[in-house]
mmCIF file of C-alpha atoms in Angstrom:
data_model
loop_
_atom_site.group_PDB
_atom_site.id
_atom_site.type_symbol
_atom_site.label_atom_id
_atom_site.label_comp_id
_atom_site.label_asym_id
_atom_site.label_seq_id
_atom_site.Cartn_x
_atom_site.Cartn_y
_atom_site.Cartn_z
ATOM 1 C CA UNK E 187 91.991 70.933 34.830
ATOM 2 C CA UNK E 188 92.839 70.591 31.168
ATOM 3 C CA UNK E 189 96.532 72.107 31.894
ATOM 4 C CA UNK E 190 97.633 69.948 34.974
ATOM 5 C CA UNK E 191 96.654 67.235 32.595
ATOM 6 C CA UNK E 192 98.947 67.709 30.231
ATOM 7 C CA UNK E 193 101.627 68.607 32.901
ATOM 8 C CA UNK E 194 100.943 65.326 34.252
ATOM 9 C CA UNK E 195 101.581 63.362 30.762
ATOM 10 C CA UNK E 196 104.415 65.253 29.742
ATOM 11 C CA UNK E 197 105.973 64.568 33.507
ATOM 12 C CA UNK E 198 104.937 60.758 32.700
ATOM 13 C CA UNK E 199 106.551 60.558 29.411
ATOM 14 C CA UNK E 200 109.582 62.743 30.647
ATOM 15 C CA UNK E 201 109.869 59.500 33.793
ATOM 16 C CA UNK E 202 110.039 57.222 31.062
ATOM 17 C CA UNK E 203 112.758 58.288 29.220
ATOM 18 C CA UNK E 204 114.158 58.647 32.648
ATOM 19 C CA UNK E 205 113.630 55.145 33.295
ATOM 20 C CA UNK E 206 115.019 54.259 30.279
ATOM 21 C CA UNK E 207 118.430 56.047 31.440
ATOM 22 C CA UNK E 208 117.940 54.643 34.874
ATOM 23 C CA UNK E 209 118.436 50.889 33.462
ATOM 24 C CA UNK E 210 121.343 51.535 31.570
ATOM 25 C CA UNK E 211 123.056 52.425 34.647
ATOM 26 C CA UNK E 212 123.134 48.299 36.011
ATOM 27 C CA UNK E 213 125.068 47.696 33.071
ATOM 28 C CA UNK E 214 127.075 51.134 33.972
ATOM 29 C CA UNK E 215 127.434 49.562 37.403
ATOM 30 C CA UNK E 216 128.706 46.095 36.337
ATOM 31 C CA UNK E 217 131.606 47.768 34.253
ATOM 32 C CA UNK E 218 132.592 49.966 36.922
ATOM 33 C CA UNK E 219 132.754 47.222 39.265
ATOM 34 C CA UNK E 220 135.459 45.623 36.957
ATOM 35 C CA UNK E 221 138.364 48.096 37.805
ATOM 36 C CA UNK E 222 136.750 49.762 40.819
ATOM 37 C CA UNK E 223 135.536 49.313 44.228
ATOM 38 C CA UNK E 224 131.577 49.668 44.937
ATOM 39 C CA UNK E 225 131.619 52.605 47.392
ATOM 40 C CA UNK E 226 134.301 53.779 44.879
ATOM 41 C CA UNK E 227 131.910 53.997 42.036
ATOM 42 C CA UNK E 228 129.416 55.298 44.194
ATOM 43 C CA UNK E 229 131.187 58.111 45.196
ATOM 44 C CA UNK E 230 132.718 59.076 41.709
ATOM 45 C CA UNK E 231 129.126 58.337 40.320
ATOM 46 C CA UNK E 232 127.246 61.070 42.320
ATOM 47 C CA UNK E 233 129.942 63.487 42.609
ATOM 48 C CA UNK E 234 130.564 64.201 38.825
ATOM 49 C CA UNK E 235 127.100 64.375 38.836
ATOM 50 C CA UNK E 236 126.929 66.735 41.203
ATOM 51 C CA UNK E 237 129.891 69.257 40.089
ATOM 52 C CA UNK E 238 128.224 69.182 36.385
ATOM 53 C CA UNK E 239 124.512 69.914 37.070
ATOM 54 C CA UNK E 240 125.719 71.733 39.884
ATOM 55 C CA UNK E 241 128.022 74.144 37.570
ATOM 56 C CA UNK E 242 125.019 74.302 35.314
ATOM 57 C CA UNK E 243 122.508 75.435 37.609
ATOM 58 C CA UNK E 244 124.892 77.288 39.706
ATOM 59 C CA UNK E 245 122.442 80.293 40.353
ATOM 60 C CA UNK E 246 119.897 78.245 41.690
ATOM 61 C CA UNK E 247 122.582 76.480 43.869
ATOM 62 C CA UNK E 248 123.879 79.533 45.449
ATOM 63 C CA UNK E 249 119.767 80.627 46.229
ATOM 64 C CA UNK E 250 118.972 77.477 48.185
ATOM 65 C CA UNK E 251 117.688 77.645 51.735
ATOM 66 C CA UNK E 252 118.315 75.211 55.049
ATOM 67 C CA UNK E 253 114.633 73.693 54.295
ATOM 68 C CA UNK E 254 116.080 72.288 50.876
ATOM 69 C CA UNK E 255 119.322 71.507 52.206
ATOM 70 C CA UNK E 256 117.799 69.478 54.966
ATOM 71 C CA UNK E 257 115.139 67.488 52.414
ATOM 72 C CA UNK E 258 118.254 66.405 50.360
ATOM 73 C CA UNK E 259 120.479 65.236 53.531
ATOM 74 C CA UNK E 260 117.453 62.850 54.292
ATOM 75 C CA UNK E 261 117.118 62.272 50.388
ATOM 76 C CA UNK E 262 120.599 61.953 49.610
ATOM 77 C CA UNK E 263 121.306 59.308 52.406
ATOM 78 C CA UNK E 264 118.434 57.459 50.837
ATOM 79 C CA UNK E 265 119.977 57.560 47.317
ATOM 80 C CA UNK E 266 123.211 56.402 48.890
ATOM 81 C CA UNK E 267 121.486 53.479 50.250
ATOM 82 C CA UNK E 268 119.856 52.519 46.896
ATOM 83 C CA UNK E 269 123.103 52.421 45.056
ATOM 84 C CA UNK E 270 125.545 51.100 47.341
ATOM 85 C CA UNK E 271 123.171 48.160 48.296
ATOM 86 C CA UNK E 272 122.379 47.682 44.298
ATOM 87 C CA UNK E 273 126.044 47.889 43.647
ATOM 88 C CA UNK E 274 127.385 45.820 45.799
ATOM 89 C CA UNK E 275 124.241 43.472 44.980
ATOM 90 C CA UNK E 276 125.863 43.089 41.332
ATOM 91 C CA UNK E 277 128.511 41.009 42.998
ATOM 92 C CA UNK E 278 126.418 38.184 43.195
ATOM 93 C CA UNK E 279 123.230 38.592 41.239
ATOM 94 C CA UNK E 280 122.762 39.824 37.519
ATOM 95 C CA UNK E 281 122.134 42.990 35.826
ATOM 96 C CA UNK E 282 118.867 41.904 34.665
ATOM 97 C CA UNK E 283 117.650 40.660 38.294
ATOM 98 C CA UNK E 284 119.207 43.940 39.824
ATOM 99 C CA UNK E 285 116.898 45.417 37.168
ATOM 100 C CA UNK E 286 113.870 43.456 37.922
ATOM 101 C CA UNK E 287 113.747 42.880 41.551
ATOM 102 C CA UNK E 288 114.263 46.811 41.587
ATOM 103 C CA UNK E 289 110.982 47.180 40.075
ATOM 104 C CA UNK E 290 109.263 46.010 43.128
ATOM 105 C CA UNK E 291 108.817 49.924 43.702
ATOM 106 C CA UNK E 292 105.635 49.297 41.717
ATOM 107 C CA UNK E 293 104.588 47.100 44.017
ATOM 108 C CA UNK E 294 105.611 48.582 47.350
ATOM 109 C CA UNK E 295 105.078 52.626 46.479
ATOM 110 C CA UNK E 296 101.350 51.724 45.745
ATOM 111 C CA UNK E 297 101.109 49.682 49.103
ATOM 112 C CA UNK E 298 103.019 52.514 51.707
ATOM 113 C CA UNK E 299 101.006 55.473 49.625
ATOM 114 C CA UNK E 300 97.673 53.052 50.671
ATOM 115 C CA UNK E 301 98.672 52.771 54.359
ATOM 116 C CA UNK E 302 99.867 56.657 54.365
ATOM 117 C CA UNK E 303 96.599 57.687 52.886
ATOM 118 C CA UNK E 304 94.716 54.583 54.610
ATOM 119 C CA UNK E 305 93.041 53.242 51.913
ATOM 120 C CA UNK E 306 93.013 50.031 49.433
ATOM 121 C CA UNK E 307 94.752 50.082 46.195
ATOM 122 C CA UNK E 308 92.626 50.168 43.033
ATOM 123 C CA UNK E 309 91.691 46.598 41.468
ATOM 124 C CA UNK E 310 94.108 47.551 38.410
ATOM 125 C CA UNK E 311 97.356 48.264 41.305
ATOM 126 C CA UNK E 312 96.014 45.277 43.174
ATOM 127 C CA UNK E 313 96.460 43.003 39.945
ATOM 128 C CA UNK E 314 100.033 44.891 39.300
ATOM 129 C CA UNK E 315 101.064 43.471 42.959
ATOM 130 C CA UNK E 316 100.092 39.887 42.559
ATOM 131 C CA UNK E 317 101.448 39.939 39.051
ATOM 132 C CA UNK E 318 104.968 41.550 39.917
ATOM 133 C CA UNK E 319 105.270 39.326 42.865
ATOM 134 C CA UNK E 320 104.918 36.234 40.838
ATOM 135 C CA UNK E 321 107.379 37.589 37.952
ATOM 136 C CA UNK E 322 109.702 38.279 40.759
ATOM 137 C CA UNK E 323 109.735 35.044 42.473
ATOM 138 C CA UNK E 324 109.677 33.038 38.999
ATOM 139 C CA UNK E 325 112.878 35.111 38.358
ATOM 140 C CA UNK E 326 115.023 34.827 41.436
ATOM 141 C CA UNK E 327 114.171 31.705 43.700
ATOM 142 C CA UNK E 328 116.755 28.930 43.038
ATOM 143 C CA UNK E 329 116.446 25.434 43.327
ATOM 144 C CA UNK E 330 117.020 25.608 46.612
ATOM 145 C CA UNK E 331 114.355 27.954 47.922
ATOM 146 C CA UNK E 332 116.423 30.764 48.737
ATOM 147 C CA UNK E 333 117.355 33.569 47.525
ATOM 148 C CA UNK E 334 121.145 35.021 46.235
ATOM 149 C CA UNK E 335 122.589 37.452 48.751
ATOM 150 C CA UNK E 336 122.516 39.949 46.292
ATOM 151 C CA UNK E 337 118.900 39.616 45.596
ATOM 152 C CA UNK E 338 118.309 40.550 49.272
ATOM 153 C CA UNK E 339 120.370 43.200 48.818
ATOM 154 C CA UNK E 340 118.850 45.045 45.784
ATOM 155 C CA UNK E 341 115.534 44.060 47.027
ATOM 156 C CA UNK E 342 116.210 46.195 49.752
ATOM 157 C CA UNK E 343 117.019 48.879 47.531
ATOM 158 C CA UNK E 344 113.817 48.768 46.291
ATOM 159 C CA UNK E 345 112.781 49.668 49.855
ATOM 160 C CA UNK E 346 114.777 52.377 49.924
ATOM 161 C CA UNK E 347 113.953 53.720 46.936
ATOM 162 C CA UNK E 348 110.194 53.133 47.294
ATOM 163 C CA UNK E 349 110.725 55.656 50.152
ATOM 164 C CA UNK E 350 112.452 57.721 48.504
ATOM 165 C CA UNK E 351 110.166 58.543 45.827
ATOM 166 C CA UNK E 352 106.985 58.885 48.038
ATOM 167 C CA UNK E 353 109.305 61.190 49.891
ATOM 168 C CA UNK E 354 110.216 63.191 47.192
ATOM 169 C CA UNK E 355 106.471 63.909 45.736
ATOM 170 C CA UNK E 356 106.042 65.118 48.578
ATOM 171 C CA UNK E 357 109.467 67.439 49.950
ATOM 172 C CA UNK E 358 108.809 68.759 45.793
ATOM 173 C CA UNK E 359 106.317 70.779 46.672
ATOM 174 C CA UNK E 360 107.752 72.926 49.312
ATOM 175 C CA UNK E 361 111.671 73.482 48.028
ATOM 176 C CA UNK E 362 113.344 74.775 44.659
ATOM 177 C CA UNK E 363 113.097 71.095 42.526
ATOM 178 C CA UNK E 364 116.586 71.860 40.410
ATOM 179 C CA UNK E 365 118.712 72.993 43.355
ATOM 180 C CA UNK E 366 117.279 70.062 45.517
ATOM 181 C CA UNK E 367 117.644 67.686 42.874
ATOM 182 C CA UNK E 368 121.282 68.782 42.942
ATOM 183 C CA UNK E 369 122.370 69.094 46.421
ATOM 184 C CA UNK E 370 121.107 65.253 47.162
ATOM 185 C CA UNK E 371 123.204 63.882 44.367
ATOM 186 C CA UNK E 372 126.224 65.718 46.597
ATOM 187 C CA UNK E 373 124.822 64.249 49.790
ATOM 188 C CA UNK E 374 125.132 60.906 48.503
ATOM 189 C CA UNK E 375 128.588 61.321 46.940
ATOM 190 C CA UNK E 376 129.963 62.562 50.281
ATOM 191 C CA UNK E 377 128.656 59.302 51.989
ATOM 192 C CA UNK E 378 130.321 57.622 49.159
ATOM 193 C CA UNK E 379 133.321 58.943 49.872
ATOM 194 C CA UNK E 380 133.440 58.633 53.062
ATOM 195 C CA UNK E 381 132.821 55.233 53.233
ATOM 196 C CA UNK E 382 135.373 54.489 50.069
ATOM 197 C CA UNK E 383 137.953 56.412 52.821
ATOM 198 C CA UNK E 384 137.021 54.172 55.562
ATOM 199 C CA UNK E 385 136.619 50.505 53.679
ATOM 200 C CA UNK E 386 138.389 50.448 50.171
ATOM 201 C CA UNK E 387 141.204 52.044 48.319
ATOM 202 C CA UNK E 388 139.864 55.736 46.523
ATOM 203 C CA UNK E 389 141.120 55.551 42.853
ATOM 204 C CA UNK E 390 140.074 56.954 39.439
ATOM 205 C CA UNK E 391 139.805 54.592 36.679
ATOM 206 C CA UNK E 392 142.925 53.716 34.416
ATOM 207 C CA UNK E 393 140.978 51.853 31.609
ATOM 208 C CA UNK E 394 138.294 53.658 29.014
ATOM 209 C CA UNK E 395 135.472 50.951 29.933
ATOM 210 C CA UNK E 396 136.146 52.320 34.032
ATOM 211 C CA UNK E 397 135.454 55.763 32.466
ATOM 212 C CA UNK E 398 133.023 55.024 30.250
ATOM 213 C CA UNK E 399 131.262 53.227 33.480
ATOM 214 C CA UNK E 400 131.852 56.265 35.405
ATOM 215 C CA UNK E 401 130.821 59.189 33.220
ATOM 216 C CA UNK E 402 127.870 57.332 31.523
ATOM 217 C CA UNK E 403 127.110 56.921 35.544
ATOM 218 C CA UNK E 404 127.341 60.320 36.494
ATOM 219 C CA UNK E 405 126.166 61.885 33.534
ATOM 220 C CA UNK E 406 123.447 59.968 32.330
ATOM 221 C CA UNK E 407 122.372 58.080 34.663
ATOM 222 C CA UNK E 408 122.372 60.568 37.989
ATOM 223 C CA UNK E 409 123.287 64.177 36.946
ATOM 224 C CA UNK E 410 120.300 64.264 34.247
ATOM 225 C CA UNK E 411 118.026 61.391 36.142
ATOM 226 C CA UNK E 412 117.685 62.189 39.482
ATOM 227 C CA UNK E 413 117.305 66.478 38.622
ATOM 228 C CA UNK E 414 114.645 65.353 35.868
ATOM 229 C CA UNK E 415 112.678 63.485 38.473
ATOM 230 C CA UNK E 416 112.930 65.983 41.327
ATOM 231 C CA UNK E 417 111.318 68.549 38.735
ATOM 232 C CA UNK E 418 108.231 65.970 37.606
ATOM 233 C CA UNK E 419 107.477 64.462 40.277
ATOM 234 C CA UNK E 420 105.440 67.884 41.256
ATOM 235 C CA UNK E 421 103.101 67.172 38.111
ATOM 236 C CA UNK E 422 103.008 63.774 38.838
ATOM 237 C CA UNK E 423 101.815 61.178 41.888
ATOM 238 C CA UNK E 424 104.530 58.659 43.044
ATOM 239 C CA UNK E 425 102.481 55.802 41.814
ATOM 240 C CA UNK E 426 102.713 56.682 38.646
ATOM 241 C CA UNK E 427 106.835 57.475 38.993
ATOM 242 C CA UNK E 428 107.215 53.966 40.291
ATOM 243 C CA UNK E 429 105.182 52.196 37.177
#
């Protein structure tokens, strides 16, 4: 008992640094859209993440089975959802309300792990709702009543990656975490580029704030994020990731 304690804090402090990481990447997101397109970024984004963690644990890459490849296709289309919609949200709404209205995972992964498990939230999650809720809508309802289109947008992202995370607590337990970690950042960088193909011009960045946006992206903010969380998110519960 005392050991999958511990596991659990270290996995908790380990998500916060990754959280930390995880909001650099709007302002990542708002350079990049500067000199490139947002399926663009996307796709460069999550496929130098990708090749790099992917060259690093290329052992455990070349192991993997179909049951991991198919839990990252379902979690890699997710991921693609979350930062297209958040990217192309940045058009019209902030970094910092990107950033907020994003956190509404602690709202909604506490609600859909309730209804999975069909039962209430504790008082101190309950209190976390109301108080999120409010903090949202203080932050992003105009004058007018309504809400930016790029609010919608990223708030739908939250969606998405409220899923995602209840979905990956659980796939976590059954698959390799590094190599599945990996393989989703490459589903989402195919979709990327697929839809940069189909709807915008594929280029590389010519200035060093486009790369800067890019690597700091890729690097920081996906190839080192997203394996970091597959791995604790078996010590931990996906309430907890989303606080």
């Amino acid at each position: 008992m005392v050991t999958s304690l511990s596991l659990q804090g270290k996995a908790n402090i380990l998500m916060v640094i990754v959280t930390m990481f995880w909001g650099l990447s709007y302002t990542f997101m708002v350079m990049g859209l500067e000199v490139l397109e947002a399926y663009n970024v996307v796709a460069l984004r999550c496929l130098i993440a990708f090749i790099i963690a992917g060259l690093i644990f290329l052992p455990k890459m070349l192991r993997v089975n179909k049951k991991t490849i198919f839990y990252a296709s379902i979690q890699g289309a997710l991921l693609f959802g979350v930062f297209a919609l958040s990217i192309i949200g940045l058009k019209t709404t902030s970094a910092g309300n990107a950033g907020f209205l994003l956190s509404l995972t602690v709202v909604l992964v506490p609600i859909f792990t309730s209804f999975l498990e069909k039962r209430l939230p504790s008082r101190a999650v309950s209190f976390a709702i109301v108080a999120t809720m409010i903090g949202i809508t203080v932050l992003t309802l105009k004058e007018s009543l309504s809400f930016q289109t790029g609010d919608i947008l990223v708030a739908i992202a939250a969606v998405c990656y409220s899923v995602y995370l209840i979905l990956n607590s659980k796939f976590t337990r059954d698959v390799e975490s590094i190599s599945y970690g990996v393989y989703q950042l490459g589903v989402a960088g195919v979709l990327g580029a697929i839809f940069t193909l189909a709807f915008e011009a594929p280029q590389l960045p010519t200035t060093t704030i486009g790369w800067v946006a890019i690597l700091g992206l890729g690097i920081i903010c996906s190839a080192f994020c997203f394996v970091a969380q597959a791995v604790v998110q078996q010590y931990t519960s996906p309430t907890h990731t989303g606080l």
